[in-house]
């Protein structure tokens, strides 16, 4: 159990480079329609959860440590019908019709201004899409990358604990996101904790349609809020393998399918469609060069060593296992040394979900 002083220190680390900047009129109508066209025609798209875990069993195994003893989690408490796909990755747009959305002059200017930096380049673009949908996310950080230890070569638990520890600030790759929502829901906004998760949250107020934020979501706890009528937020028949796709019969309609069964059908106006664009940002030419040449990179071994030293300095017993990247006890101990638990407060209009145990 962390002391209050330690929790405050860790909370203070989780503050973004600048407060989020709200922006509007982000995409043109034509760009929005092309984005939706890709989603409509190029699916089916998997659950967000299915991007992070290969099976329902793996998901439950990973999360079990977080529950009180004797509590047997079942898949139902994690499942929400929200789906994801990639539109650009590794700096390359995956659908040529979205070239202007990804290599976006205005976004690059906003990313540079957010960091007061000289250079930026687009890195990735993805979407989340759903009809009415519950929220069981108490608030999270996107996983950060460091020079030499990135999401491409290191497990998520490692990069995420590196971010939370504050030990690797010199190696953190500066990133900015432009997050845009197309949602007509009058109650569904975005909650974020710009001063750390133990301080008061703020909200982007609904409805959030073609509006969004410029943020550094690797260093700021945040979450989307539930949307749609309560009784439709979890469709009957939802499983780990449920997918989302355009209805071939109509461009205005969308299908949620489990195998061959259509378990929900939504009109475009019922959707919550989020487009996430992110860029890597470099303060100056030296920093750009250092990043691209790899001349000052960390290795995974160095990162693990620094964490072990720091955890031991806190008086926590930690034995180096044979396979530190996969040893569950080791991972749990390191995680616990930097784990604040959930945020301390939620907006009145968007309280923590009753499903959550935090
Ligand atoms: Fe996120």
XYZ file of C-alpha atoms in Angstrom, residues 29-349:
321
model
C -18.024 17.353 -44.087
C -16.218 15.749 -46.991
C -13.443 14.402 -44.752
C -15.973 13.054 -42.229
C -17.870 11.253 -44.998
C -14.656 9.707 -46.352
C -13.681 8.568 -42.839
C -17.109 6.992 -42.376
C -16.955 5.450 -45.869
C -13.776 3.594 -44.943
C -15.321 2.366 -41.699
C -18.526 1.375 -43.503
C -16.869 -0.586 -46.281
C -13.572 -1.919 -44.874
C -14.774 -3.757 -41.770
C -15.677 -5.832 -39.920
C -13.964 -4.234 -36.933
C -13.081 -5.959 -33.677
C -13.788 -4.881 -30.120
C -11.165 -2.561 -28.623
C -10.578 -5.274 -26.028
C -9.853 -7.803 -28.761
C -6.972 -5.583 -29.962
C -5.303 -5.869 -26.580
C -5.976 -9.490 -25.691
C -5.964 -12.568 -27.871
C -8.790 -14.290 -26.018
C -11.364 -13.824 -23.303
C -9.285 -16.177 -21.113
C -6.161 -14.043 -21.457
C -8.122 -10.920 -20.582
C -9.557 -12.454 -17.429
C -6.157 -13.849 -16.403
C -4.560 -10.414 -16.807
C -7.208 -8.582 -14.837
C -7.723 -11.094 -12.028
C -4.922 -9.718 -9.881
C -6.805 -6.443 -9.638
C -9.801 -7.968 -7.854
C -10.438 -8.639 -4.204
C -9.672 -12.155 -3.070
C -12.539 -14.541 -3.605
C -14.035 -12.412 -6.384
C -14.364 -14.432 -9.584
C -14.460 -12.056 -12.537
C -16.447 -13.101 -15.581
C -16.092 -11.648 -19.033
C -19.391 -9.746 -18.744
C -17.974 -7.145 -16.418
C -15.363 -6.062 -18.970
C -17.298 -6.216 -22.210
C -18.588 -3.039 -23.778
C -19.658 -2.850 -27.433
C -17.000 -0.438 -28.643
C -14.896 -1.226 -31.694
C -11.610 -0.053 -33.175
C -9.697 0.062 -36.410
C -6.468 1.640 -37.647
C -6.491 4.223 -40.431
C -2.766 4.984 -40.365
C 0.141 3.404 -38.544
C 3.935 3.738 -38.314
C 3.677 7.105 -40.036
C 1.885 5.738 -43.107
C -1.744 6.236 -44.086
C -3.399 2.857 -44.699
C -6.230 4.144 -46.932
C -5.096 6.532 -49.701
C -8.470 8.308 -49.692
C -7.608 9.593 -46.186
C -4.280 11.143 -47.181
C -5.338 14.711 -46.338
C -6.875 13.661 -42.994
C -3.628 12.066 -41.823
C -0.953 14.312 -43.373
C -2.819 17.230 -41.926
C -1.177 20.634 -41.938
C -3.510 22.116 -39.336
C -3.070 19.189 -36.934
C 0.716 19.358 -37.227
C 0.622 23.065 -36.405
C -1.561 22.344 -33.357
C 0.761 19.552 -32.167
C 3.801 21.842 -32.450
C 2.037 24.737 -30.725
C 0.897 22.452 -27.897
C 4.536 21.569 -27.140
C 6.052 24.865 -28.346
C 8.194 22.638 -30.543
C 9.751 23.086 -33.960
C 8.989 19.748 -35.629
C 6.257 17.151 -35.704
C 5.336 14.184 -37.852
C 2.123 12.184 -37.973
C 2.450 8.736 -36.442
C -0.885 6.976 -36.168
C -4.589 7.377 -36.719
C -7.335 5.132 -35.401
C -11.047 5.232 -34.763
C -13.299 3.941 -32.019
C -16.906 3.434 -32.974
C -20.021 2.330 -31.159
C -23.758 2.711 -30.848
C -25.205 3.042 -27.339
C -22.419 1.886 -25.066
C -21.675 1.544 -21.360
C -18.433 2.803 -19.903
C -16.454 0.660 -17.490
C -13.225 2.566 -17.738
C -12.321 4.280 -14.453
C -9.797 6.418 -16.375
C -6.599 5.352 -18.121
C -3.371 6.571 -19.721
C -2.504 5.770 -23.316
C 0.712 3.802 -23.387
C 3.769 5.989 -23.923
C 6.908 5.340 -25.972
C 10.495 6.081 -25.069
C 13.561 6.316 -27.255
C 14.549 2.665 -27.687
C 11.624 1.223 -25.688
C 8.472 1.610 -27.713
C 5.132 -0.069 -28.113
C 6.623 -1.780 -31.175
C 9.317 -3.656 -29.223
C 8.249 -3.711 -25.566
C 5.231 -5.062 -23.687
C 2.518 -2.569 -22.786
C 2.903 -3.158 -19.052
C 6.528 -2.003 -19.258
C 5.997 1.209 -21.224
C 2.977 2.054 -19.111
C 4.787 1.594 -15.780
C 7.748 3.552 -17.176
C 5.386 6.442 -17.873
C 3.801 6.328 -14.430
C 7.143 6.090 -12.601
C 8.448 9.446 -13.813
C 11.949 7.910 -14.025
C 12.249 8.104 -17.792
C 11.182 11.654 -18.594
C 14.424 12.312 -20.494
C 13.611 9.467 -22.850
C 9.875 10.054 -23.275
C 8.880 10.622 -26.883
C 6.858 13.791 -27.003
C 3.472 13.110 -28.505
C 0.326 15.079 -29.153
C -3.065 13.779 -30.159
C -5.978 15.434 -31.870
C -9.008 13.532 -30.592
C -12.298 14.257 -32.338
C -15.785 12.997 -31.582
C -18.857 12.795 -33.746
C -21.608 12.150 -31.229
C -25.035 13.728 -30.928
C -25.639 12.232 -27.480
C -26.641 14.999 -25.057
C -25.037 13.279 -22.049
C -21.802 11.817 -23.336
C -18.621 13.847 -22.983
C -14.977 13.259 -22.161
C -13.571 13.273 -18.623
C -9.953 14.192 -17.968
C -7.766 14.928 -14.958
C -5.351 17.661 -16.128
C -3.792 18.215 -12.689
C -3.320 14.521 -11.843
C -5.841 11.796 -10.942
C -6.033 12.841 -7.293
C -7.141 16.330 -8.271
C -10.474 17.462 -9.680
C -11.528 16.214 -13.126
C -12.719 18.379 -15.986
C -15.023 17.562 -18.856
C -15.443 18.279 -22.514
C -19.168 18.954 -22.355
C -21.610 17.115 -24.602
C -22.757 17.038 -27.276
C -19.325 16.628 -28.827
C -19.847 16.692 -32.587
C -16.850 17.517 -34.781
C -15.241 18.922 -31.665
C -12.324 17.638 -29.682
C -9.084 18.236 -27.874
C -5.369 18.538 -28.463
C -3.819 16.483 -25.670
C -0.908 14.408 -24.391
C -2.924 11.356 -23.371
C 0.127 9.332 -22.304
C 0.562 11.622 -19.315
C -3.027 12.549 -18.472
C -5.671 10.217 -17.059
C -8.809 10.343 -19.208
C -11.871 8.370 -20.287
C -14.761 8.519 -22.706
C -18.201 8.589 -21.116
C -21.107 6.207 -21.687
C -23.624 7.083 -24.384
C -27.104 6.163 -25.528
C -30.144 4.795 -23.677
C -29.154 2.758 -20.629
C -31.151 -0.313 -21.672
C -29.279 -0.494 -25.005
C -25.749 0.042 -23.707
C -24.946 -3.674 -23.548
C -26.702 -5.580 -26.362
C -27.772 -9.149 -25.585
C -25.440 -11.637 -27.279
C -22.289 -9.486 -26.960
C -19.135 -11.637 -26.837
C -15.379 -11.181 -27.122
C -15.696 -11.966 -30.865
C -18.528 -9.557 -31.692
C -17.759 -7.250 -34.637
C -18.990 -3.961 -36.089
C -19.590 -3.267 -39.793
C -21.515 -1.085 -42.203
C -24.916 -2.469 -43.160
C -24.455 -3.549 -46.801
C -28.096 -2.579 -47.416
C -27.671 1.085 -46.419
C -24.868 3.612 -45.895
C -26.916 5.152 -43.045
C -26.981 1.980 -40.971
C -24.455 -0.105 -39.055
C -24.502 -3.650 -37.705
C -23.182 -5.245 -34.528
C -22.735 -8.951 -35.214
C -21.921 -12.036 -33.183
C -21.133 -14.668 -35.794
C -24.018 -14.482 -38.292
C -26.415 -12.943 -35.768
C -27.089 -9.216 -35.942
C -27.384 -8.287 -32.256
C -27.872 -4.535 -32.791
C -28.428 -2.152 -35.695
C -27.694 1.571 -35.410
C -28.341 4.636 -37.530
C -25.356 6.920 -38.126
C -26.993 9.509 -35.839
C -26.845 7.096 -32.898
C -23.117 6.518 -33.241
C -20.294 7.753 -31.104
C -17.441 7.940 -33.603
C -14.031 8.966 -32.293
C -11.056 9.731 -34.516
C -7.661 9.697 -32.826
C -4.726 11.261 -34.661
C -1.297 11.355 -33.099
C 2.046 12.897 -33.914
C 5.561 12.637 -32.585
C 6.937 16.029 -31.699
C 10.538 17.228 -31.485
C 11.604 20.405 -29.712
C 14.417 21.157 -32.132
C 16.571 19.665 -34.836
C 18.960 18.036 -32.349
C 16.116 16.175 -30.718
C 14.748 15.064 -34.087
C 18.180 13.799 -35.120
C 18.763 12.007 -31.807
C 15.404 10.235 -32.169
C 15.872 9.185 -35.762
C 19.513 8.109 -35.418
C 18.907 6.226 -32.179
C 22.063 7.770 -30.718
C 20.690 8.091 -27.177
C 18.335 5.124 -26.870
C 17.495 3.110 -23.803
C 17.423 -0.674 -23.961
C 14.715 -2.796 -22.374
C 17.359 -4.236 -20.004
C 18.387 -0.748 -18.846
C 14.762 0.202 -18.286
C 14.124 -2.918 -16.185
C 17.309 -2.268 -14.177
C 16.295 1.313 -13.421
C 12.864 0.170 -12.280
C 14.283 -2.571 -10.062
C 16.691 -0.131 -8.394
C 13.929 2.369 -7.769
C 11.493 -0.233 -6.424
C 14.153 -1.640 -4.074
C 15.021 1.878 -2.922
C 11.401 2.141 -1.784
C 12.046 -0.805 0.543
C 10.102 -3.288 -1.556
C 11.551 -6.779 -1.915
C 12.007 -7.738 -5.528
C 13.773 -10.790 -6.947
C 14.947 -10.640 -10.555
C 13.204 -13.517 -12.354
C 14.476 -15.443 -15.382
C 11.991 -13.801 -17.705
C 11.186 -10.342 -16.291
C 9.049 -9.354 -19.294
C 6.574 -12.146 -18.623
C 6.944 -13.097 -14.950
C 3.537 -12.351 -13.412
C 4.758 -11.840 -9.805
C 7.522 -9.522 -10.907
C 5.172 -7.493 -13.117
C 2.595 -7.262 -10.325
C 5.159 -6.043 -7.777
C 6.568 -3.367 -10.084
C 3.093 -2.232 -11.114
C 1.975 -1.969 -7.504
C 4.919 0.293 -6.658
C 3.568 2.948 -9.047
C -0.153 2.251 -8.918
C -2.310 5.003 -7.520
C -5.591 3.159 -7.955
C -8.330 5.081 -9.750
C -8.931 8.827 -9.737
C -10.218 10.237 -6.458
C -13.261 12.018 -7.885
C -15.613 12.045 -10.853
C -17.863 14.678 -12.403
C -21.350 14.665 -10.894
C -22.937 14.422 -14.345
